[in-house]
Short mmCIF file of C-alpha atoms in Angstrom, two decimals:
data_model
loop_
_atom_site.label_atom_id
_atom_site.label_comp_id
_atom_site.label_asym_id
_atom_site.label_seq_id
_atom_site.Cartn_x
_atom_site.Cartn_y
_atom_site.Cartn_z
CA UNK V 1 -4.37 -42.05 -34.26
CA UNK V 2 -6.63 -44.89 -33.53
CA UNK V 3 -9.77 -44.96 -32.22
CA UNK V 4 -9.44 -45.25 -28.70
CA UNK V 5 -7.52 -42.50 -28.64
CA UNK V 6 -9.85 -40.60 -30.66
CA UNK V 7 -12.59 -41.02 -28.46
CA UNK V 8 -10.00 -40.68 -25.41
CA UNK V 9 -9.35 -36.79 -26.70
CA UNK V 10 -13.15 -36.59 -27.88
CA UNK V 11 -14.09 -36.01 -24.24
CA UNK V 12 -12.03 -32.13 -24.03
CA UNK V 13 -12.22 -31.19 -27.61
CA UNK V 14 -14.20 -27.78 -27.91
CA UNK V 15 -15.51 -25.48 -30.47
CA UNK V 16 -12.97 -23.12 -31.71
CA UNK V 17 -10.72 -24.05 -29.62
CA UNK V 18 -6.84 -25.82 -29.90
CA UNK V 19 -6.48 -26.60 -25.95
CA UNK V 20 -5.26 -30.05 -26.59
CA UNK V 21 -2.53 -28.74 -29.08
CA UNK V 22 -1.41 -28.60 -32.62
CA UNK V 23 -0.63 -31.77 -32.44
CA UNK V 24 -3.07 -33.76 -31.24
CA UNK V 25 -5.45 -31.54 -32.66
CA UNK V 26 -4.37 -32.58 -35.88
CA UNK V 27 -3.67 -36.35 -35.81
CA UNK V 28 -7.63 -36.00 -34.24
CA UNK V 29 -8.98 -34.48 -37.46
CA UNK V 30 -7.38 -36.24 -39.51
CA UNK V 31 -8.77 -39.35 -37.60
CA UNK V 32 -12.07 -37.95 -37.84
CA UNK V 33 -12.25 -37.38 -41.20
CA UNK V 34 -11.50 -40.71 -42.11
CA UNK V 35 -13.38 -42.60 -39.09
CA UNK V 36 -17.33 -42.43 -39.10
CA UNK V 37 -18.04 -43.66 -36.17
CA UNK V 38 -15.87 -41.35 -34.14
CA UNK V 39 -16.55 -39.03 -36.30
CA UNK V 40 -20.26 -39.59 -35.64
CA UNK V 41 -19.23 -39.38 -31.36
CA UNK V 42 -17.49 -35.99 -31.91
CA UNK V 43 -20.66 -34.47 -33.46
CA UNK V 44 -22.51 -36.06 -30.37
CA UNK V 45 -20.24 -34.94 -27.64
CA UNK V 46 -20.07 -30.98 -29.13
CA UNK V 47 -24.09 -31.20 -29.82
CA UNK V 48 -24.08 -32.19 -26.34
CA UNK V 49 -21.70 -29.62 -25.01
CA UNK V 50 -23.74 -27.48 -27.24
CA UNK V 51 -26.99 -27.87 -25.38
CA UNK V 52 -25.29 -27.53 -21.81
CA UNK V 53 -24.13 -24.46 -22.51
CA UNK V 54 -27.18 -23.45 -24.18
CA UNK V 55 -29.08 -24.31 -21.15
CA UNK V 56 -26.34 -22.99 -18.90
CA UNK V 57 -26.20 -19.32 -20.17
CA UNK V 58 -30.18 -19.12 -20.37
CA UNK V 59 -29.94 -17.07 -17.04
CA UNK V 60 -32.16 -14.24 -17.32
CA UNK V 61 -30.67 -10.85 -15.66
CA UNK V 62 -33.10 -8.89 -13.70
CA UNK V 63 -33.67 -5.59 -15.69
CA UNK V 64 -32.34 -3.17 -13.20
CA UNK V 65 -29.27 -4.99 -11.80
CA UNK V 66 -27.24 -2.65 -13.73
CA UNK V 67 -28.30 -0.07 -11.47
CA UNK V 68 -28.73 -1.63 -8.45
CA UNK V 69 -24.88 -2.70 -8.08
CA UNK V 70 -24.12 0.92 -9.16
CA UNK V 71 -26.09 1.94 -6.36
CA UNK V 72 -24.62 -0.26 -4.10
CA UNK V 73 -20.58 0.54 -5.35
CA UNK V 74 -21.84 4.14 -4.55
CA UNK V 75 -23.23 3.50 -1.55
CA UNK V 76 -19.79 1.54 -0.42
CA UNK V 77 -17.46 4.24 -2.05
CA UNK V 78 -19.56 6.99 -0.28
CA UNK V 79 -18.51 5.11 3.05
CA UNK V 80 -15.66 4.59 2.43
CA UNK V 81 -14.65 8.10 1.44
CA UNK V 82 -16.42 8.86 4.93
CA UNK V 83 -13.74 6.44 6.76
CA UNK V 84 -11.09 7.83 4.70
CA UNK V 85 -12.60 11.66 5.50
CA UNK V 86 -12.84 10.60 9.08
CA UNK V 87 -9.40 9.72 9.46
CA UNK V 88 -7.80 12.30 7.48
CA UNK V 89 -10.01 14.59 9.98
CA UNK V 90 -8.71 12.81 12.85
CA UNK V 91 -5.00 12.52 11.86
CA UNK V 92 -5.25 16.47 10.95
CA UNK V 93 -6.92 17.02 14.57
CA UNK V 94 -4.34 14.99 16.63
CA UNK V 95 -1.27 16.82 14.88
CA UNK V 96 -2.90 20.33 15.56
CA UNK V 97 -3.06 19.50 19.75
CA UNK V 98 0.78 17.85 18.94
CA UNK V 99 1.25 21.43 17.97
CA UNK V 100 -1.02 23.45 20.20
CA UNK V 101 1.10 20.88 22.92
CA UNK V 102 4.72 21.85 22.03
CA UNK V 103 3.27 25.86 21.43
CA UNK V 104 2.32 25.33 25.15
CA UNK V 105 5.22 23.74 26.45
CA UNK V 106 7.46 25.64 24.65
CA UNK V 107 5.69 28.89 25.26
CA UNK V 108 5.87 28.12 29.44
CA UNK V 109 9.41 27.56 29.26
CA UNK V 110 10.68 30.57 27.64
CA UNK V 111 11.98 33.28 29.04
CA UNK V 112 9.47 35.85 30.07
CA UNK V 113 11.08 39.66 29.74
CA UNK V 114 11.52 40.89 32.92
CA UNK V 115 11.69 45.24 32.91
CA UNK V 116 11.99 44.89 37.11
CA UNK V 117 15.07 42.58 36.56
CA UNK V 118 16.82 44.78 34.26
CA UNK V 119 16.12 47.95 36.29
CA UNK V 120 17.55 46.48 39.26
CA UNK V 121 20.80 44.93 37.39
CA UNK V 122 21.17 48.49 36.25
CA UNK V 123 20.88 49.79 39.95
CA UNK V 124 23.90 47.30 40.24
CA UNK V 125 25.91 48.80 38.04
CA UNK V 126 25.55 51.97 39.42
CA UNK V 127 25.46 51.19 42.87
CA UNK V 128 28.11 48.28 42.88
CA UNK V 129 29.70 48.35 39.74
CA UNK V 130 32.63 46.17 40.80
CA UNK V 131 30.33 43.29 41.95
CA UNK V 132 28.15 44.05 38.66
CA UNK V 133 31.67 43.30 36.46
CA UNK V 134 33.23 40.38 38.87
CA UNK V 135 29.91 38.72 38.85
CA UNK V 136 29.63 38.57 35.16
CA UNK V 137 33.10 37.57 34.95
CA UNK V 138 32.52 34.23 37.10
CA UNK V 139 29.49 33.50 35.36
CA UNK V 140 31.41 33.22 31.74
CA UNK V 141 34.22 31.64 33.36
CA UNK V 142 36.57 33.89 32.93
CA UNK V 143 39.42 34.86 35.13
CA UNK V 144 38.05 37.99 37.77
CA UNK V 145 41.20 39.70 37.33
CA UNK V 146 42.01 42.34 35.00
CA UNK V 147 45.18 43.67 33.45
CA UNK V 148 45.08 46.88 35.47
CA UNK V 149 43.07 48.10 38.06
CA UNK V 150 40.10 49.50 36.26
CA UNK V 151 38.26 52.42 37.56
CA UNK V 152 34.24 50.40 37.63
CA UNK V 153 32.28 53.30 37.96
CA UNK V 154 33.22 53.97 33.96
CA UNK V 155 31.89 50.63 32.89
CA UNK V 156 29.17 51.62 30.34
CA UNK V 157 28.50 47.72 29.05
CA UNK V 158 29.80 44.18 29.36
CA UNK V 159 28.75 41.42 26.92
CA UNK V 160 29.72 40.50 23.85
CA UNK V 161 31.05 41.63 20.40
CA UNK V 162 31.85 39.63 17.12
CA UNK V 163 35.81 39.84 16.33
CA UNK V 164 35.84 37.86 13.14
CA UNK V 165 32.64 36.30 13.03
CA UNK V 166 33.29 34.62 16.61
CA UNK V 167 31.80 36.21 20.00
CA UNK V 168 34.17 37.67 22.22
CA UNK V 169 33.54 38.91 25.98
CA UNK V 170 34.18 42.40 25.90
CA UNK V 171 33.74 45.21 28.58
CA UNK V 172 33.67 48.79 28.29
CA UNK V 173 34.62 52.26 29.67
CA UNK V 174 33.63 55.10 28.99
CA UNK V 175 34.90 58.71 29.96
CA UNK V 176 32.45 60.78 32.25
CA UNK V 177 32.22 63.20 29.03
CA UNK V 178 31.31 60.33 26.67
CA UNK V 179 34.39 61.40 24.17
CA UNK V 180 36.62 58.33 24.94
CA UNK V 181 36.73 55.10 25.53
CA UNK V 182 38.28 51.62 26.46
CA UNK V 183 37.32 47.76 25.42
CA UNK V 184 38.87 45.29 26.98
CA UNK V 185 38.37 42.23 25.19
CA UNK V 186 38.89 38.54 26.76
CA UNK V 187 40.22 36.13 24.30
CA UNK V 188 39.98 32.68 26.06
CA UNK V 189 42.77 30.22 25.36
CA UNK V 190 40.70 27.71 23.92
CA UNK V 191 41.73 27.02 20.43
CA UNK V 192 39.42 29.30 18.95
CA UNK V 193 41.81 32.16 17.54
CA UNK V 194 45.67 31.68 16.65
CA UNK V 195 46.66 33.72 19.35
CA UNK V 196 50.80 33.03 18.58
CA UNK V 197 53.24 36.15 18.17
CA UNK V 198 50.53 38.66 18.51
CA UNK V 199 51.86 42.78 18.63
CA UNK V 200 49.96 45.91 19.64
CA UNK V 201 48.01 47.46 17.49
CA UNK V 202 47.65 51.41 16.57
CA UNK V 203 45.42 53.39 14.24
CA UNK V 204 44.68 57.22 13.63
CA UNK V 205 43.06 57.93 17.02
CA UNK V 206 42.80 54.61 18.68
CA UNK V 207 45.36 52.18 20.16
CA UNK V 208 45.36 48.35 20.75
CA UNK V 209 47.48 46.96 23.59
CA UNK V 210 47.80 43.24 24.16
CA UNK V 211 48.77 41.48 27.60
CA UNK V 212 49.39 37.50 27.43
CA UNK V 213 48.35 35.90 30.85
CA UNK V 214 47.88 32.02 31.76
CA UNK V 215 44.27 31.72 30.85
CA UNK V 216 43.68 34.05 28.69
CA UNK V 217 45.09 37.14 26.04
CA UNK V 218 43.78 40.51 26.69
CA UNK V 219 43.36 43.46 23.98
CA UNK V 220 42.15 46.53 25.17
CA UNK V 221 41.79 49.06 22.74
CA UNK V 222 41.55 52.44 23.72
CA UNK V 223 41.09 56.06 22.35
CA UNK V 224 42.41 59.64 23.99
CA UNK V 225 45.96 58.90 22.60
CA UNK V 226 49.51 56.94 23.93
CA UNK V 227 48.16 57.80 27.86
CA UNK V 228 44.66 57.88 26.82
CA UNK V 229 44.30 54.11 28.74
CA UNK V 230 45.23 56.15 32.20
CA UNK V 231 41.99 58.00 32.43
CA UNK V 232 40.32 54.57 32.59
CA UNK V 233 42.48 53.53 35.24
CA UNK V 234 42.53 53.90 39.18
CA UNK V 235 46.37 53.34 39.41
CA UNK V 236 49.55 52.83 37.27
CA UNK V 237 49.85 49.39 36.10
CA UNK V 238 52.01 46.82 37.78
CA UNK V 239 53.81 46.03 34.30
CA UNK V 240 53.76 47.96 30.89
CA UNK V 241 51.74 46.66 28.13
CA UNK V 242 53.31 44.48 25.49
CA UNK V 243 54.62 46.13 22.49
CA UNK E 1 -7.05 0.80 -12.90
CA UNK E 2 -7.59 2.91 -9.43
CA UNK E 3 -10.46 5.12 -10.43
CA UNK E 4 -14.05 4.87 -9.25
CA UNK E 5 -15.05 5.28 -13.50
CA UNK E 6 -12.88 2.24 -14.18
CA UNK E 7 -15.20 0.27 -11.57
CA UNK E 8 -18.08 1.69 -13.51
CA UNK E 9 -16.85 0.67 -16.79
CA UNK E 10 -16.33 -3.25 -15.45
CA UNK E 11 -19.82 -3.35 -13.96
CA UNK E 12 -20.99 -2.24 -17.73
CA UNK E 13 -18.54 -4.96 -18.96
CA UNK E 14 -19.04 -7.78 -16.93
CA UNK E 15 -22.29 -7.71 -14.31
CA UNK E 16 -24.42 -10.04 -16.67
CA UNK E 17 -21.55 -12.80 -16.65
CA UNK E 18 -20.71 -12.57 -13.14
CA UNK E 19 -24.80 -12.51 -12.14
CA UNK E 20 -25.30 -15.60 -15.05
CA UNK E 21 -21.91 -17.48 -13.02
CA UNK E 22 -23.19 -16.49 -9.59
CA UNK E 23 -26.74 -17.54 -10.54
CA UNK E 24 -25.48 -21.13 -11.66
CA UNK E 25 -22.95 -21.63 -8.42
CA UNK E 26 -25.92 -20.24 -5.92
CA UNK E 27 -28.99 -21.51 -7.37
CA UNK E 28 -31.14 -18.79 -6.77
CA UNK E 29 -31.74 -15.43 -8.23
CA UNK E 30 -31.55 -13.38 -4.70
CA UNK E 31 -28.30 -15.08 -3.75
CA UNK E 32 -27.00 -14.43 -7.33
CA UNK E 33 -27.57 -10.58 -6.99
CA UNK E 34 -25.75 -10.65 -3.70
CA UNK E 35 -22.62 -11.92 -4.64
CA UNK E 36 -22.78 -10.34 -7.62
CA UNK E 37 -23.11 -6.37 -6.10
CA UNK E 38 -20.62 -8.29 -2.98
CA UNK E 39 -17.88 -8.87 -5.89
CA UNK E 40 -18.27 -5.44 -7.22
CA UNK E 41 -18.10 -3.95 -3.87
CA UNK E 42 -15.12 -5.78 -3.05
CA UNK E 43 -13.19 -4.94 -6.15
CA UNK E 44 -13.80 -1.10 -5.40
CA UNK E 45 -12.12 -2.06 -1.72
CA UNK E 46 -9.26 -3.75 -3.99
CA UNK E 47 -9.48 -2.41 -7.30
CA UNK E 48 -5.65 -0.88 -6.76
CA UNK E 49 -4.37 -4.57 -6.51
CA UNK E 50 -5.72 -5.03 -10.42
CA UNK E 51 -2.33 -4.65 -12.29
CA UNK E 52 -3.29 -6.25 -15.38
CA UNK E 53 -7.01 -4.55 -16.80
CA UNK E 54 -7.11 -7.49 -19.48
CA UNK E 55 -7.27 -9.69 -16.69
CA UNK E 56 -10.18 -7.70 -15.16
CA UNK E 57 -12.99 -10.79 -16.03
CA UNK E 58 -10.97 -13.27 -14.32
CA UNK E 59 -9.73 -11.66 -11.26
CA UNK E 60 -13.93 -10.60 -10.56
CA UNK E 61 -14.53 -13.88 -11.30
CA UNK E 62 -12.44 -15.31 -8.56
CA UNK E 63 -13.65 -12.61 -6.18
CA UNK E 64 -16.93 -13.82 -7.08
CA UNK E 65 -16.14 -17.83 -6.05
CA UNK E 66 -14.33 -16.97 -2.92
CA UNK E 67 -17.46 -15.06 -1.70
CA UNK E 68 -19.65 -17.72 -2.56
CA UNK E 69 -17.24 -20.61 -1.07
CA UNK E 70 -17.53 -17.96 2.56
CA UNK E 71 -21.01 -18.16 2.46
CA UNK E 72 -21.36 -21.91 1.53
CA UNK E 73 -18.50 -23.18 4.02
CA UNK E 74 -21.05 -20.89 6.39
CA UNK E 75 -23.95 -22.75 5.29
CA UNK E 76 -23.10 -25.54 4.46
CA UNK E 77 -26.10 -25.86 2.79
CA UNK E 78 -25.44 -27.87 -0.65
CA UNK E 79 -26.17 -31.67 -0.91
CA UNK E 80 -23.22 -33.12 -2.46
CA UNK E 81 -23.63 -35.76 -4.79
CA UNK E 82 -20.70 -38.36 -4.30
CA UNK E 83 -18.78 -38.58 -7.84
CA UNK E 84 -17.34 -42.01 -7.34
CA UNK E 85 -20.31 -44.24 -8.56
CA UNK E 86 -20.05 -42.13 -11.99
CA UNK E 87 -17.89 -42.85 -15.08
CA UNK E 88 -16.73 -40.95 -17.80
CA UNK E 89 -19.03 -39.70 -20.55
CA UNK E 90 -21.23 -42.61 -21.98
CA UNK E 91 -21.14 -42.84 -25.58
CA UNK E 92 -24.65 -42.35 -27.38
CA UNK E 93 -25.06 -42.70 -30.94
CA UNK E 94 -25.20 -40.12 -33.48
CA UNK E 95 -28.39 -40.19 -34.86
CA UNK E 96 -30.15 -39.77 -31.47
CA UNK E 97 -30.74 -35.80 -31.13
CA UNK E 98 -30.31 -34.45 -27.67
CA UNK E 99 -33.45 -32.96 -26.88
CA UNK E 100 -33.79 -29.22 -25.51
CA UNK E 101 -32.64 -28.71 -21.88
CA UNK E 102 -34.70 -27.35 -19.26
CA UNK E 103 -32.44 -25.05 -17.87
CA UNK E 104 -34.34 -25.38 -14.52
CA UNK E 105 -33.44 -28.47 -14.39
CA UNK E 106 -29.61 -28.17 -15.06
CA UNK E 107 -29.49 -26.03 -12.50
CA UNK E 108 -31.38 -28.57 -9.94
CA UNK E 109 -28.95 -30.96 -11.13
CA UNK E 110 -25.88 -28.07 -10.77
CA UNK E 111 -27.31 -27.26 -6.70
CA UNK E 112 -26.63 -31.06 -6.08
CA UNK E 113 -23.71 -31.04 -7.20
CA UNK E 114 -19.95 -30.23 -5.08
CA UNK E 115 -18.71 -26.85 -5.77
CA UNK E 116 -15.15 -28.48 -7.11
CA UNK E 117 -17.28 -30.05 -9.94
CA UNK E 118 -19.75 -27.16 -10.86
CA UNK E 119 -17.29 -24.32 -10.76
CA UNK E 120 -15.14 -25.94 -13.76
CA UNK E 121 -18.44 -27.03 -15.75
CA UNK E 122 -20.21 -23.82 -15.46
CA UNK E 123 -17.11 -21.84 -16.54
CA UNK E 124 -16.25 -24.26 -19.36
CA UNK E 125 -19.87 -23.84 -20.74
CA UNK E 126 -19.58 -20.77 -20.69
CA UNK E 127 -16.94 -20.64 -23.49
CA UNK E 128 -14.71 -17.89 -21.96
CA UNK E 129 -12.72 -19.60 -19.73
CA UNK E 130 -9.41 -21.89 -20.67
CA UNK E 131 -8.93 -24.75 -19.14
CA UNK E 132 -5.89 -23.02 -17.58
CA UNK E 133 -8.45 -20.14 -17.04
CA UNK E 134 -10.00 -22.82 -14.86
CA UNK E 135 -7.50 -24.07 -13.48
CA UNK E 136 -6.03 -20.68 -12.40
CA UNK E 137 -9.45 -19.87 -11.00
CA UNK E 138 -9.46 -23.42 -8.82
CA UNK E 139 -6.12 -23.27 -7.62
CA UNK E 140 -5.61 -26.53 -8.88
CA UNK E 141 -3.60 -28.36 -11.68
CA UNK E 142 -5.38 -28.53 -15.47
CA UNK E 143 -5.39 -31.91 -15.33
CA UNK E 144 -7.71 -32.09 -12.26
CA UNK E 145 -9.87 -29.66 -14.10
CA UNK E 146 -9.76 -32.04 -17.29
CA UNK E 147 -11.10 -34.86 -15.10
CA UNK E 148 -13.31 -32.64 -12.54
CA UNK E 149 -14.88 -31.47 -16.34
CA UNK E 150 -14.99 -34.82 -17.64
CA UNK E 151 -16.79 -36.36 -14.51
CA UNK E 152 -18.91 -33.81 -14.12
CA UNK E 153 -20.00 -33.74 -18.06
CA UNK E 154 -20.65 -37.41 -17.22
CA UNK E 155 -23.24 -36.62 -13.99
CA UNK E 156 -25.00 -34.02 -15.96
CA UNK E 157 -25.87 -36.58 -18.64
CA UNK E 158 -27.30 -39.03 -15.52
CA UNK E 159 -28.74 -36.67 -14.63
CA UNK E 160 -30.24 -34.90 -17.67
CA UNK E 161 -30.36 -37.82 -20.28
CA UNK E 162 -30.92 -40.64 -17.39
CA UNK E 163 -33.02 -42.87 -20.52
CA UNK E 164 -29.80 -42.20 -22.93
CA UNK E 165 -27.27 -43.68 -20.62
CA UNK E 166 -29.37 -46.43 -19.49
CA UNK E 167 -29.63 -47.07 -23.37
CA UNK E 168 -25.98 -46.71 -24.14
CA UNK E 169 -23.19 -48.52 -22.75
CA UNK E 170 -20.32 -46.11 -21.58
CA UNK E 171 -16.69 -45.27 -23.52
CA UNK E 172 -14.46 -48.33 -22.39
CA UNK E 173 -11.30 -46.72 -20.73
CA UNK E 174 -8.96 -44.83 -23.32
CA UNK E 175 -5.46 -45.48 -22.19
CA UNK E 176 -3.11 -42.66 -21.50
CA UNK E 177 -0.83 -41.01 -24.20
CA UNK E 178 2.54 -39.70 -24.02
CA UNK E 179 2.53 -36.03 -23.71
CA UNK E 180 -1.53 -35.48 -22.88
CA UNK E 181 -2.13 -33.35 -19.51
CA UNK E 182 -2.05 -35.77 -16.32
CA UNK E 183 -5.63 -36.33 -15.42
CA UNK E 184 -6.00 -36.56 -11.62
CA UNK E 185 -9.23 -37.86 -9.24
CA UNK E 186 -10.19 -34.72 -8.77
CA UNK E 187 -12.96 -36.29 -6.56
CA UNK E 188 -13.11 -35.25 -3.40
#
């Protein structure tokens, strides 16, 4: 290394430090340990460098700065927990009205229980129990007529029952002395059952007759015996019930 | 780090750097206090964006500048000292001991001075900082650092030393080597 280079390096050369590389750093000492005069510069420029930073780091701290930004980074965390408290407290406050607001709205739509309404329906179904049944019927969709001509004043109940985990309409009769009765049940032809090749049905003290019509397949199960469906019945049927 | 005892542990670690840094890049004791409980303050608001806790000096260090460049660029109240009339570092002999600086005055001479020059001289003095440190800092390549450091050096010796330079004829210009950092201007 010569000497202009020397002194060219000389100017960022620091104490224990190798920021101008292995390298350099090396061809630089070895220049300097043969080369007095730069030799004699590099001494200069770190006294130099030595005295600036002396000079530069003779800042005195006030005594109680420590505490003081402490103070203040509590001061600044306390607010901003307050920000973070008010928010929380104001996110929590607008989801209990979103709550109290679909209670409400969901509370005035709901069906209030009505004891008048079901008194009078059951005045229906004593007073006209035909229009209480044909009603019903048109309001499931279902066709108004029947099998056979059902005697209405036995109708205890129409609704529905679960026949293999799927709701059926059903409607029932009952005999005057409560001992027997009849369920007609309404399978629609929708798709829902496999309604193909079906047969009547008979156990130990009821029976299960099955009549296939357009729009629908109709079981009506029955107790009182082989005749036991006449007592439910205001005339003969117009055709015999499938076998 | 994301817990209010970490903060406390970096003011314990670093508040008497960052006050000494602010102190030297505001020039007064009251505006060095400021920035300094400002930096801390702002590192609680961002102390979840510290991924690296080794890096912890640096990155409050930076906060630190970028607060004091928003107040100056609202004050704009810094005389700057045009670089261009000033060389590199003058050569003085060896046998001439540099006597004891004021540090009063350094920092009259470091209040004169643009921030793009005293930011890189007061962190190199302080020993701590690279000069990729610096440059990292500055936004800004190492090689302007090298020559923002080496024209700066050069002012503080005008201004510090004035009889030495008049005495002593300056470094003729070294030539550039192969491999050596680029030096840019640097002067604004």
């Amino acid at each position: 290394m010569e000497c202009r280079d020397a002194q060219f390096y000389l100017r960022w050369q620091r104490h224990a430090t190798d920021e101008l590389g292995a390298e350099v750093t090396t061809a630089l000492r070895q220049h300097l340990a043969q080369c007095p005069v730069c030799a004699a510069e590099s001494q200069a420029l770190l006294a130099f460098d030595k005295a600036i930073a002396r000079a530069m780091k003779a800042v005195p701290v006030p005594p109680a700065l420590r505490d003081r930004i402490r103070t203040h980074v509590a001061t600044q965390r306390g607010a901003r927990l307050r920000v973070q408290l008010y928010r929380t407290a104001v996110s929590v406050a607008a989801a209990v009205v979103l709550v109290l607001l679909g209670l409400s709205i969901f509370s005035s739509t709901r069906p209030r229980v009505d004891p008048q309404m079901l008194a009078e329906l059951a005045d229906d179904q004593l007073h006209r129990p035909d229009d209480y049944i044909q009603n019903w019927l048109i309001a499931q969709k279902l066709p108004t007529e029947l099998p056979h001509q059902f005697d209405w004043e036995l109708v205890t109940h129409r609704g529905f029952d679960d026949v293999q985990g799927l709701k059926v309409p059903v409607i029932v009769f009952t005999t005057p002395d409560g001992r027997d009765f009849a369920k007609v049940y309404i399978f629609r032809k929708d798709g829902r059952f496999d309604m193909r090749d079906l047969h009547a049905g008979q156990a130990s003290r009821a029976s299960a007759d099955v009549y296939d019509t357009p729009h629908a397949v109709y079981v009506i199960v029955y107790t009182g015996g082989p005749r036991g469906l006449q007592r439910f019945l205001t005339n003969r049927p117009p055709g015999g019930p499938a076998t | 780090m994301s817990s209010a005892h970490g903060l406390l542990a970096l003011i314990d670690a670093h508040y008497e750097s960052l006050y000494r840094y602010a102190y030297r890049l505001s020039g007064t004791p009251a505006d060095a206090e400021d920035l300094t409980q400002e930096t801390f303050g702002k590192a609680l608001a961002h102390l979840s964006q510290l991924r690296e806790p080794e890096r912890a000096k640096a990155w409050l260090f930076r906060i630190l500048r970028n607060l004091y460049l928003h107040k100056v660029r609202d004050s704009q109240r810094h005389k700057e000292i045009p670089l261009e009339s000033l060389g590199d570092l003058p050569q003085r002999p060896p046998d001439d001991p540099l006597p004891e600086i004021d540090p009063g005055k350094l920092q009259q001479a470091l209040n004169d001075l643009d921030e793009t020059f005293r930011t890189p001289l007061i962190l190199f003095y302080f020993e701590e900082f690279s000069y990729r440190d610096i440059a990292e800092q500055m936004d800004v390549p190492i090689g302007t650092v090298m020559s923002r450091l080496a024209r700066g050096k050069a002012y503080l010796r005008h201004r510090l030393f004035p009889s030495h330079e008049r005495d002593h004829p300056r470094l003729p210009e070294a030539k550039a080597v192969s491999g050596s950092p680029q030096v840019t201007d640097g002067v604004p």
